[in-house]
Amino acid sequence: MSASASAAPIAAQAFEIRPFNDAVGAEIIGLDLSRPVNDQDFARIHRAHLDHHVVVFRDQRISPEQQIAFSRRFGVLQIHVLKQFLLAGHPEILIVSNIIENGQSIGLGDAGKFWHSDLSYKELPSLGSMLHAQELPAEGGDTLFADMHKAWDNLPEALRKAVEGRSAAHSYTARYSETKFEGNWRPTLTPEQLAQVAEVVHPIVRTHPENGRKALFVSEGFTTRIIGLPEDESAQVLAELYAHSVLPDNVYRHQWQPHDLVFWDNRSLIHLAAGCPSHLRRKLYRTTIQGDAPY
């Protein structure tokens, strides 16, 4: 008998999926990601992610290796262009942190300072991102998520006609050097890094490849212009789309708890880091799962 044939089956875990009362989101209680997750439990998690767009796994005492392994079950992992902020020995993990050690930032201190969908500036944008809390500040540090399916469903008719069938350009450097939070900075990109984030064009309205729903796919963080429109008209339409996307009824505000692992769908949502006082330490580990070309 082979080793695989004789291996004991992975035990199911008793966990609960509790939807939030907000626009999107659910929390998963009682699941331990430091233990193996069998296929049936994984299917429940996958379904919850599609249904609620952001799921919060509470109290996850997991290692970087375990975060990477769980993330990989959803797809290929993407390596961030800012290699100086990747976790030593684990380039799949981007350190998101405002902590300064020996005069140097240990991570990307102002990640998410504008509303955005992760890696929308790539030919293959992110399917989803997982962010695991390592150190949390005593105040601030919230993350906001906006439902872009709902934004499209409720888009005023005039705006719908203005964007339907059109595409927009996305660029990592669109607002790269703009300051937003006190005490944070971004390193100058090398020519090699700039080559990795050349401008791309995606449809303004994308179809989710798994749930079939349409969603707006623009953001103030990375979208620069609408293809084929005069500059002033493009800027006006985009400003209206951004304002509509983040109406209060579309938004869930996540207040972090120790050891939260938050997994969101970048095909369905945009998100924003609300910031925290620069003297309060904040550190999280992010893995990013590659998605498909938007259509």
mmCIF file with all atom_site columns, C-alpha atoms in Angstrom, residues 37 44 54 82 103 126 170 183 227 261 272 279:
data_model
loop_
_atom_site.group_PDB
_atom_site.id
_atom_site.type_symbol
_atom_site.label_atom_id
_atom_site.label_alt_id
_atom_site.label_comp_id
_atom_site.label_asym_id
_atom_site.label_entity_id
_atom_site.label_seq_id
_atom_site.pdbx_PDB_ins_code
_atom_site.Cartn_x
_atom_site.Cartn_y
_atom_site.Cartn_z
_atom_site.occupancy
_atom_site.B_iso_or_equiv
_atom_site.pdbx_formal_charge
_atom_site.auth_seq_id
_atom_site.auth_comp_id
_atom_site.auth_asym_id
_atom_site.auth_atom_id
_atom_site.pdbx_PDB_model_num
ATOM 1  C CA . VAL A 1 37  ? -8.091  22.023 5.958   1.00 0.00 ? 37  VAL A CA 1
ATOM 2  C CA . ARG A 1 44  ? -17.132 26.206 2.331   1.00 0.00 ? 44  ARG A CA 1
ATOM 3  C CA . VAL A 1 54  ? -14.273 39.604 2.348   1.00 0.00 ? 54  VAL A CA 1
ATOM 4  C CA . LEU A 1 82  ? 8.979   46.509 -3.743  1.00 0.00 ? 82  LEU A CA 1
ATOM 5  C CA . GLY A 1 103 ? 16.532  54.416 10.407  1.00 0.00 ? 103 GLY A CA 1
ATOM 6  C CA . SER A 1 126 ? -4.962  39.966 -8.119  1.00 0.00 ? 126 SER A CA 1
ATOM 7  C CA . HIS A 1 170 ? -4.058  51.591 -14.713 1.00 0.00 ? 170 HIS A CA 1
ATOM 8  C CA . GLY A 1 183 ? 5.733   59.870 8.689   1.00 0.00 ? 183 GLY A CA 1
ATOM 9  C CA . ILE A 1 227 ? -9.311  55.422 -23.149 1.00 0.00 ? 227 ILE A CA 1
ATOM 10 C CA . LEU A 1 261 ? -6.458  37.061 8.892   1.00 0.00 ? 261 LEU A CA 1
ATOM 11 C CA . LEU A 1 272 ? -8.571  51.728 1.666   1.00 0.00 ? 272 LEU A CA 1
ATOM 12 C CA . HIS A 1 279 ? 4.130   56.621 16.561  1.00 0.00 ? 279 HIS A CA 1
#
